[in-house]
Coordinates of C-alpha atoms and ligand atoms in Angstrom, one line a residue:
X214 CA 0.0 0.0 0.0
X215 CA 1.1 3.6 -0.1
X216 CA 0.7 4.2 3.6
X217 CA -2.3 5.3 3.8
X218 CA -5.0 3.5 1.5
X219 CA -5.4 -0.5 0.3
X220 CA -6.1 -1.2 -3.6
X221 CA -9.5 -1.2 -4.7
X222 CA -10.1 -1.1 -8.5
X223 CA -13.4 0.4 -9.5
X224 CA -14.0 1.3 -5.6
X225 CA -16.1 -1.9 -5.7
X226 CA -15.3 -2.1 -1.5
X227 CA -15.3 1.5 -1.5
X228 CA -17.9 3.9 0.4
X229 CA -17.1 7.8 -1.2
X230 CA -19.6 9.4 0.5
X231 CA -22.6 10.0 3.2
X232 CA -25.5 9.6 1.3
X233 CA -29.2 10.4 2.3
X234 CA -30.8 10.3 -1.4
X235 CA -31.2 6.8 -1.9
X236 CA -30.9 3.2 -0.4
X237 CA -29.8 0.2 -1.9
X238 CA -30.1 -3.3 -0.6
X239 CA -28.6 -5.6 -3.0
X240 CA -29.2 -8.8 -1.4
X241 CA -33.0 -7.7 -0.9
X242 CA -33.3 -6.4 -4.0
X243 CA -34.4 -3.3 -2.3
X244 CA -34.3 0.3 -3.9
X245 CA -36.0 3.5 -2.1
X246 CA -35.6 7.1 -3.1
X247 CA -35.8 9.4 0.3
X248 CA -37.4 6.2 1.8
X249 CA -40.1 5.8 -0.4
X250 CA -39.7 2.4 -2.7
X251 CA -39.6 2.1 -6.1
X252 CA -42.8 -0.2 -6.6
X253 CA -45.1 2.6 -4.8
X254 CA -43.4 5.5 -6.5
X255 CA -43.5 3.9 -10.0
X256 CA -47.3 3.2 -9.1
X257 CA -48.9 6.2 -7.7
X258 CA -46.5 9.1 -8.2
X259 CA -45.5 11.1 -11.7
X260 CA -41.2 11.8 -12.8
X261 CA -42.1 15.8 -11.6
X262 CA -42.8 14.8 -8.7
X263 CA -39.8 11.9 -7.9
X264 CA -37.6 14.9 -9.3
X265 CA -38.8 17.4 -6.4
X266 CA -38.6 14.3 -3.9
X267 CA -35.0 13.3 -4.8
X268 CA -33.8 16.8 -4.9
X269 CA -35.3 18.5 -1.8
X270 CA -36.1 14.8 0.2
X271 CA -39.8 15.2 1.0
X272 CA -43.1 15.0 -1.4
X273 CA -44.2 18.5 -2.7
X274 CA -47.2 19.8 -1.5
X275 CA -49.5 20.1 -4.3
X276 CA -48.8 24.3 -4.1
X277 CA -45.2 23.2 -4.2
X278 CA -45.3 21.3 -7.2
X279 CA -47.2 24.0 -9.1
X280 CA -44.7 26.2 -7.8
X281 CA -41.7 24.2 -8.7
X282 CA -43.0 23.3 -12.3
X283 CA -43.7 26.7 -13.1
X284 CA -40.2 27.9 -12.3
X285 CA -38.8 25.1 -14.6
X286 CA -40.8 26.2 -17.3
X287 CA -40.0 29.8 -16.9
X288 CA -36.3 28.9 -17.4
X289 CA -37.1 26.3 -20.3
X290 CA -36.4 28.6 -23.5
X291 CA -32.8 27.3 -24.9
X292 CA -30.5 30.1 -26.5
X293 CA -31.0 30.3 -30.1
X294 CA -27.3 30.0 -30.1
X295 CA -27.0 26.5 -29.3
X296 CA -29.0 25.5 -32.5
X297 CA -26.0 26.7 -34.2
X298 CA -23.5 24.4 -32.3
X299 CA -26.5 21.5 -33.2
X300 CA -26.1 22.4 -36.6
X301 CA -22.5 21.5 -36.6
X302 CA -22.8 17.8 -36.0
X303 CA -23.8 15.3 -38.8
X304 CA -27.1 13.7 -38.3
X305 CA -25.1 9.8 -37.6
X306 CA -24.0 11.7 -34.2
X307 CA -24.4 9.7 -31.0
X308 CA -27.3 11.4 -29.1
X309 CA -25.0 11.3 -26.1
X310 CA -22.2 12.7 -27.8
X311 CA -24.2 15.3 -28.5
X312 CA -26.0 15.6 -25.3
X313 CA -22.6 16.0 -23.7
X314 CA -21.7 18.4 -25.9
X315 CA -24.5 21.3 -25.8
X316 CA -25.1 20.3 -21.6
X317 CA -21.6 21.8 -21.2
X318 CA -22.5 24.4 -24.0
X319 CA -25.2 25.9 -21.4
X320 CA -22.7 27.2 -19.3
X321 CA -21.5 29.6 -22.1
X322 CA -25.2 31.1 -22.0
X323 CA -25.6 30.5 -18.2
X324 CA -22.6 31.9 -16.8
X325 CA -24.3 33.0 -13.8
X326 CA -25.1 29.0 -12.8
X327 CA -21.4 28.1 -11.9
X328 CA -21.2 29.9 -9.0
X329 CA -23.7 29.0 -6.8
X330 CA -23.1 30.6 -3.7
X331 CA -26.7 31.1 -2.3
X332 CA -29.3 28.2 -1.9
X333 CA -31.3 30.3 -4.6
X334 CA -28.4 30.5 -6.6
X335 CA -28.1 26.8 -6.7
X336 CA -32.6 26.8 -7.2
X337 CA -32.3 28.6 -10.3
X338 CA -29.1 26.0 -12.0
X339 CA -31.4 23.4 -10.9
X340 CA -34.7 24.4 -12.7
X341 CA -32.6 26.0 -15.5
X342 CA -31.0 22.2 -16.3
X343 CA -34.5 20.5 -15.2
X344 CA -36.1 23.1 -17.9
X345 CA -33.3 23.1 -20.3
X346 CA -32.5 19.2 -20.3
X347 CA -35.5 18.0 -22.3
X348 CA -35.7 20.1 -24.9
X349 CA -32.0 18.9 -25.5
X350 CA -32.9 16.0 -25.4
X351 CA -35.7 16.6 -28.4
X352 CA -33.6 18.7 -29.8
X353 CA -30.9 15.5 -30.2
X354 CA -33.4 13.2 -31.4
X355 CA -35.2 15.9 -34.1
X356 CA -31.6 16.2 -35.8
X357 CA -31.4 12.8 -36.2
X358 CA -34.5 12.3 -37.9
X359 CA -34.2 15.5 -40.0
X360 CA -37.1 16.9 -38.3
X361 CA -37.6 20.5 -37.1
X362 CA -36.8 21.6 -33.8
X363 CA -39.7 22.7 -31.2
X364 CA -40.1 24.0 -27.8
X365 CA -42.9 22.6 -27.0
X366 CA -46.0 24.0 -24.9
X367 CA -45.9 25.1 -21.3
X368 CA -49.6 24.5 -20.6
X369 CA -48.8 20.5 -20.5
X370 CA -47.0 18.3 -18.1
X371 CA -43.6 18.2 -17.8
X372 CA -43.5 14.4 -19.4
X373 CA -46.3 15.1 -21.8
X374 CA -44.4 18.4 -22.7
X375 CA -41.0 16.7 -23.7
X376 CA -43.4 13.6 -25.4
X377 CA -44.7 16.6 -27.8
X378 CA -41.3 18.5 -28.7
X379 CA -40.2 14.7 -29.2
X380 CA -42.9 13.0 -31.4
X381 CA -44.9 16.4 -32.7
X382 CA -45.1 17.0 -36.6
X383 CA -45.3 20.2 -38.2
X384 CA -48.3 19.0 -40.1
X385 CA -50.0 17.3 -38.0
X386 CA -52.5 17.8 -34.6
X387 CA -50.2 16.2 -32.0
X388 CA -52.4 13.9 -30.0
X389 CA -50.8 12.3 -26.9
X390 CA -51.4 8.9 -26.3
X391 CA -52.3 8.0 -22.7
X392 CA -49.9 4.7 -22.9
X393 CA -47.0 6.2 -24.3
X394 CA -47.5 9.1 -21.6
X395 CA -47.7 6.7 -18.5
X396 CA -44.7 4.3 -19.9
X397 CA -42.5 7.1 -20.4
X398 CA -43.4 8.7 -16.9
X399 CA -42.6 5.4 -15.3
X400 CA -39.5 4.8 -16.7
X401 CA -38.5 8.1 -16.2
X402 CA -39.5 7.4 -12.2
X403 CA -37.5 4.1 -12.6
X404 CA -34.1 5.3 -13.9
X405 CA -34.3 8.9 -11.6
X406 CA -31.5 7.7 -9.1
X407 CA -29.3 5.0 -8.3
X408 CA -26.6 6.0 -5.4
X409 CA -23.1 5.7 -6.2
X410 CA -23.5 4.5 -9.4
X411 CA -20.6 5.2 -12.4
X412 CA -22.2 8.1 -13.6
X413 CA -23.3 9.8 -10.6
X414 CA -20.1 9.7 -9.0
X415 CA -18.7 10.9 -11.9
X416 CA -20.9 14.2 -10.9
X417 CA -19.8 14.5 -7.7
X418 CA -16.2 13.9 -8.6
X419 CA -16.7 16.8 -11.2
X420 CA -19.0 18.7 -9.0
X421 CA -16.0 18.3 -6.7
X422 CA -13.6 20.4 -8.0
X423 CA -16.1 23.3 -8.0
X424 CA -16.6 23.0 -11.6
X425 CA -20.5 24.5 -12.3
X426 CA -23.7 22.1 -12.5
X427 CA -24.1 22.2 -15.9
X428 CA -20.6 20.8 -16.6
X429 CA -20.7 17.9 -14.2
X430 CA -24.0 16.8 -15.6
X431 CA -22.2 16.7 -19.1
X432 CA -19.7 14.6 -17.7
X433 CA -22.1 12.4 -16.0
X434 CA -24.1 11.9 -20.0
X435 CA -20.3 10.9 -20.7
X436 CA -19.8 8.3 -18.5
X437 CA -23.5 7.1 -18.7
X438 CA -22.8 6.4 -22.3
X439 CA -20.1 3.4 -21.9
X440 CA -22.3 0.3 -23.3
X441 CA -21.3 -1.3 -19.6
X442 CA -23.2 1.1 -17.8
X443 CA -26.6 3.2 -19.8
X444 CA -25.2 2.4 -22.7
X445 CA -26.4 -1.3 -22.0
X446 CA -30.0 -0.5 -23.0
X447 CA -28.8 0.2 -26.8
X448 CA -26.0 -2.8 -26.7
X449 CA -28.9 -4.8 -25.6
X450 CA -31.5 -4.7 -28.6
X451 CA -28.7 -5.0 -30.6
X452 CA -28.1 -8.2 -28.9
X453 CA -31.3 -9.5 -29.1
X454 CA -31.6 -8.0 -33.0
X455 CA -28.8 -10.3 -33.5
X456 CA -30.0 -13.3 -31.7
X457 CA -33.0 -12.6 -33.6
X458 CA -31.1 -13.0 -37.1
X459 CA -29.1 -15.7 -36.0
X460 CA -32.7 -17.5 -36.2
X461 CA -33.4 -16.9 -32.2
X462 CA -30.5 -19.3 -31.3
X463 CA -29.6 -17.6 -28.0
X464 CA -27.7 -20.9 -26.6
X465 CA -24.7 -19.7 -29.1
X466 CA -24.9 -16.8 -26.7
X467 CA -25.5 -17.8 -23.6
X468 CA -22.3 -20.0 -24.4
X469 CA -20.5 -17.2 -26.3
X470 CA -20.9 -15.2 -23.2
X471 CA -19.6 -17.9 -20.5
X472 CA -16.5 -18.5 -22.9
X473 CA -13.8 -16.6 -21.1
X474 CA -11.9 -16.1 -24.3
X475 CA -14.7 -14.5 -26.0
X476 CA -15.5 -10.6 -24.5
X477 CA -18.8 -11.1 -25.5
X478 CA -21.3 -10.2 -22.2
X479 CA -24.6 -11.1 -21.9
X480 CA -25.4 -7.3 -22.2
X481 CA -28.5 -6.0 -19.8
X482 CA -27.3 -9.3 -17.3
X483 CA -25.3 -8.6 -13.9
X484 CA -25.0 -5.5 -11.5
X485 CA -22.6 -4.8 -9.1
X486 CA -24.6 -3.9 -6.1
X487 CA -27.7 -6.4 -6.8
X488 CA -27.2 -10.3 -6.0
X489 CA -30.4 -11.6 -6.1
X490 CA -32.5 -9.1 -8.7
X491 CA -32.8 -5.6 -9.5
X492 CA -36.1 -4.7 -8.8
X493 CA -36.5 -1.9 -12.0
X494 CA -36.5 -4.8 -14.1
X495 CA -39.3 -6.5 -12.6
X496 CA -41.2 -3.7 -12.5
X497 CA -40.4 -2.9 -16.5
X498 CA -40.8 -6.5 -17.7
X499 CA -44.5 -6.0 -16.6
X500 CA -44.7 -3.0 -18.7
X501 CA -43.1 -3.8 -21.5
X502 CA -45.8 -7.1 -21.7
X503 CA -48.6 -4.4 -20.9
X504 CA -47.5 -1.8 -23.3
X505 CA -47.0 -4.4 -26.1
X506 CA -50.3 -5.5 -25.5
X507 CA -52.3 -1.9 -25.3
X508 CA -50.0 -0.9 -28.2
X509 CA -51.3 -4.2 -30.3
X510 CA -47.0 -4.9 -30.7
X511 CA -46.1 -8.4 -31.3
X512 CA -42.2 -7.8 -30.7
X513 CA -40.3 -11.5 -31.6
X514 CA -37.4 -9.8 -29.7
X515 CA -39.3 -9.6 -26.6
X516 CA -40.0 -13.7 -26.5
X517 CA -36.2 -14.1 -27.3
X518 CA -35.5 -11.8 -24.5
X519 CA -37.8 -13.5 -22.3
X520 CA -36.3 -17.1 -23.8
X521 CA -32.6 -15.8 -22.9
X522 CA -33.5 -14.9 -19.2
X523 CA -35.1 -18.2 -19.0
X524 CA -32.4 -20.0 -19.9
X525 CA -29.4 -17.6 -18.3
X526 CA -31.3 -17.9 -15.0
X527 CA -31.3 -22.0 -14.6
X528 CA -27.7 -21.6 -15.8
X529 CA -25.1 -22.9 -13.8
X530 CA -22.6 -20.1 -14.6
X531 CA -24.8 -17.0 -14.3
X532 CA -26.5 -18.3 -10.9
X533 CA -23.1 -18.6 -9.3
X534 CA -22.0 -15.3 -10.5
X535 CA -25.5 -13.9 -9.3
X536 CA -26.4 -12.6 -12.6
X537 CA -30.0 -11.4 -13.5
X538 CA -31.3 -8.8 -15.3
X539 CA -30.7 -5.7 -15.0
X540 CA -32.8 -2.4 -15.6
X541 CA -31.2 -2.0 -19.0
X542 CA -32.3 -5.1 -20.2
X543 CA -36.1 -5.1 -20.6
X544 CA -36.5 -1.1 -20.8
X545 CA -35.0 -1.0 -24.7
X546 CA -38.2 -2.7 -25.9
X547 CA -40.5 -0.2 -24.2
X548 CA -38.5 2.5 -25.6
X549 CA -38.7 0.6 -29.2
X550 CA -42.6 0.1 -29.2
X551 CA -43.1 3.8 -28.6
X552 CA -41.4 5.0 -31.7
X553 CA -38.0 6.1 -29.8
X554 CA -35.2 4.9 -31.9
X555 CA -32.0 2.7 -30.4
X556 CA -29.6 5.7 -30.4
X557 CA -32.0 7.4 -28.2
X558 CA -32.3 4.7 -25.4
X559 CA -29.4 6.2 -23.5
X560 CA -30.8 9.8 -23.9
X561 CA -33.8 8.6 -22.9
X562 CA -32.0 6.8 -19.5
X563 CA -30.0 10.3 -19.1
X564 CA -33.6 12.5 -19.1
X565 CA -34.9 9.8 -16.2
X566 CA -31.2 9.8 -14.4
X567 CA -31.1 13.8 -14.8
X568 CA -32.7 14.5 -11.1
X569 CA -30.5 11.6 -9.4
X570 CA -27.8 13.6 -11.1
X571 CA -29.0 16.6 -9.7
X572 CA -29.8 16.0 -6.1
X573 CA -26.6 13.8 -5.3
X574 CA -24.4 16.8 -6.7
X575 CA -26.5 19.6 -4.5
X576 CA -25.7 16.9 -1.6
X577 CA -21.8 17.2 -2.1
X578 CA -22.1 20.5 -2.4
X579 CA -24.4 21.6 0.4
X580 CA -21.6 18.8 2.6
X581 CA -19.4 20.9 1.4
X582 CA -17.7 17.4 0.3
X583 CA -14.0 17.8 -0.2
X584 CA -12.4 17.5 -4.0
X585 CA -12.0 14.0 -4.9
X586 CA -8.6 13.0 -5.2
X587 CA -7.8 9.3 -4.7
X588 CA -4.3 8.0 -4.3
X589 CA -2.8 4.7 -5.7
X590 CA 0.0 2.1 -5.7
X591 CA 2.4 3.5 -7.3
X592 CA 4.3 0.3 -9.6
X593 CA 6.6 2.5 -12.4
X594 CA 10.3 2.8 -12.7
X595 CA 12.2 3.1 -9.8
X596 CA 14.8 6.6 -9.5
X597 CA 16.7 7.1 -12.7
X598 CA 19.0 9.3 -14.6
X599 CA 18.1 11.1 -17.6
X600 CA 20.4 10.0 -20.7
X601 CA 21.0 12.6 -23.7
X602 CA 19.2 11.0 -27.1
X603 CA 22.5 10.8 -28.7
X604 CA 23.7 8.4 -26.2
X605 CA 19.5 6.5 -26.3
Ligands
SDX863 C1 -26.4 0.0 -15.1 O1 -24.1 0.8 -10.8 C2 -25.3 0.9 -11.2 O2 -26.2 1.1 -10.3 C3 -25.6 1.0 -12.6 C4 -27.1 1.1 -13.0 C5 -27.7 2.4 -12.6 O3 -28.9 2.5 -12.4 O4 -26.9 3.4 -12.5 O5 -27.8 0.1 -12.4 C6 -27.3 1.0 -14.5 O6 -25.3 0.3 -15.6 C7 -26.8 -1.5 -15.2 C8 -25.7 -2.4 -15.7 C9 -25.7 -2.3 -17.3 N1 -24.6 -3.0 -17.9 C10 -24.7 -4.2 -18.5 O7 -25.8 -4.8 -18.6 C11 -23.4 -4.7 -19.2 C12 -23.2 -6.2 -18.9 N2 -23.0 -6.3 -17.4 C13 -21.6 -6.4 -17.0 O8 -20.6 -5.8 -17.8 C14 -21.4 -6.3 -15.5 O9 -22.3 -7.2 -14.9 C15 -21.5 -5.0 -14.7 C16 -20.7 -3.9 -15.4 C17 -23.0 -4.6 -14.7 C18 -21.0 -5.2 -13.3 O10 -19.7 -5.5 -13.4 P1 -18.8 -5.9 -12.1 O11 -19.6 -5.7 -10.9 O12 -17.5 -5.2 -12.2 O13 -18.7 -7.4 -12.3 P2 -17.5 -8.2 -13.0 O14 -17.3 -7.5 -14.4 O15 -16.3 -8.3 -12.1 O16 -18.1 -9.6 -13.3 C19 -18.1 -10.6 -12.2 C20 -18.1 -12.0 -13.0 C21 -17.0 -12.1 -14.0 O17 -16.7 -13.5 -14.2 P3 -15.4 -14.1 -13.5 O18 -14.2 -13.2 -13.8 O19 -15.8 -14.1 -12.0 O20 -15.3 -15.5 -14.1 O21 -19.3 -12.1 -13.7 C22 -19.0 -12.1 -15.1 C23 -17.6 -11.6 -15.3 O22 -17.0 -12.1 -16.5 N3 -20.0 -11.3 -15.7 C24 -20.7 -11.6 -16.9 C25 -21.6 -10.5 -17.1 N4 -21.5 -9.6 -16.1 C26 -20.5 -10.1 -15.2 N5 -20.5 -12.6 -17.8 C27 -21.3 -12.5 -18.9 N6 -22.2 -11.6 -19.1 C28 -22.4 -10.6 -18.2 N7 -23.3 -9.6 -18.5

């Protein structure tokens, strides 16, 4: 050791923080935001709500949540500006790329939102990125699909708002279909917050230094992009696409994925704090069957999903490793049977992961948390002199 700490590679025995967001129990399968589980949130409450929860800890009053979404809306309107910066990526760019990209480009038309000395201070950087953050998000899908961009309409909700600058057509009378509303809303709910998880402590470690809210939520879409992480939703209906033509023969990848000298992973399978199930994916596996249903979707990669869990879970390998599925692995099928394409499943997990984000970097700030700055085990070159390159 180097005196003062052990060696613990991706902090997996590591605690970085005291926490009061969100609890975890991964041999229970147990996930709570501000104490209130999952299963009731996902069934009686709405994403604006779970936002206000996770960031200020208790349930808004309904005054409160009028209050709350009106200030988000107030600061919604995105600088002209940054349509320009849009304009400058090619329509194959990664949503998440560009997500990244013009999240940190706020902060050039927000400058006020990096310092955040007062608690109003930090109140306005929140609703601003709460307001901000969805048109982005529409705005990242729209450019992909060659579609105009739209700001939507602030007499709606704040999920049926970003479901109209999403799916609205120039030409057409949006109509918003109750389904699509309510699955969105829950798997917004669903993804919200997570503790400690790759992404969010890439926010605090960010948020750390100082830097302003705007930039450690870009780097937190950056590290939710890796295909081991969010990214997982994507790498997993492209998976299943390719089980599906490979003629549904998912034993070849069941084995492919045991087969230590193939990197090939069972994407959507495994989690490093749940041992037993992760309780999102219960919850979405219902919904994808319901929504498929109410929709009138018969999805062939859905049964070959449900065929490869089957088969994964009575497997030797994967039950001594405690792999199940994880959130990522039913939620791309949702996402698919209501229109949103498979570059947009990671966007879509950033927009729910957004208030996690959020409240877990006000924490560390309002702790005033130190600036991360690990040590390690230093194992380079010992002393040594330096040689002229003549003499190399
Ligand atoms: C998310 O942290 C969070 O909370 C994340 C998240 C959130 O809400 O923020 O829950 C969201 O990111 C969910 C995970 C999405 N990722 C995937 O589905 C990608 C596939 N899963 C794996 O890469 C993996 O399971 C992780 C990344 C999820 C967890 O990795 P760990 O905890 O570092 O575990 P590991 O890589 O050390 O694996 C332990 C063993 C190894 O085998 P052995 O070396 O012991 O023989 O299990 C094997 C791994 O090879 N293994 C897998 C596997 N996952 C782990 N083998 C095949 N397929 C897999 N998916």
């Amino acid at each position: 050791t180097s005196g003062i700490t052990t060696l613990d590679p991706g902090f997996k025995n590591t605690s970085s923080c005291k926490s009061a967001v969100t609890f975890l129990d991964g041999e229970k399968g147990i996930l709570r935001y501000r104490g209130y589980s999952i299963e009731e949130l996902a069934d009686k409450s709405d994403f604006l709500e779970v936002i206000y929860l996770l960031i200020f800890g208790d349930l808004p009053t309904k005054k409160e949540k009028q209050q709350f979404h009106r200030d988000i809306q107030t600061k919604s309107l995105v600088d002209e500006d940054v349509k320009k910066i849009l304009d400058g990526f090619p329509k194959s760019a990664h949503p998440m790329g560009v997500l990244s990209a013009l999240t940190s480009a706020l902060t050039a038309f927000n400058p006020k939102s990096v310092d955040v000395r007062s608690e109003k201070d930090m109140y306005n950087a929140i609703c601003k990125i709460l307001g901000k953050f969805p048109v982005l998000v529409a705005w990242a899908y729209r450019k992909e699909e060659g579609l105009p961009l739209a700001y939507g309409d602030n007499s709606l909700g704040y999920v049926e708002n970003f479901i109209k600058m999403m799916f609205e057509l120039p030409n057409e009378k949006f109509v918003m279909n109750p389904v699509v509303l309510d699955a969105i809303d829950k798997l917004l709910i669903l993804h919200a917050d997570h503790e400690q998880n790759c992404s969010t402590s890439t926010v605090r470690v960010v948020g750390s230094s100082h830097a302003g809210l705007f930039a450690s939520i870009s780097s937190g879409i950056s590290a939710l992009w890796g295909p081991l992480h969010g990214g997982a939703n994507q790498a997993v209906i492209e998976m299943l696409e390719d089980i599906k033509a490979d003629g549904g023969d998912y034993k070849k990848y069941i084995a492919k994925a045991k087969d230590k000298n193939d990197p090939f992973r069972l994407m959507g399978f495994g989690h490093r704090v749940y041992k037993n199930f992760d309780p999102r994916a219960n919850i979405i596996k219902v919904a994808a069957e319901e929504v498929l249903n109410d929709l009138g979707i018969d999805d062939p990669v859905l049964d070959i999903a449900r065929g490869l869990a089957q088969v994964a879970l009575s497997d030797e390998y994967f039950k001594s490793r405690n792999l199940y599925p994880n959130v990522d692995f039913y939620s791309g099928i949702i996402y698919r049977a209501l229109g949103i394409p498979v570059p947009m499943f990671t966007a879509m997990f950033a927009l729910g992961r957004l208030p996690g984000w959020i409240a877990q970097w006000k924490e560390m700030r309002l702790n005033k948390e130190p600036i991360s700055r690990p040590r390690q085990l230093y194992i380079g070159a010992t002393e040594r002199a330096y040689v002229g390159i003549d003499k190399r």
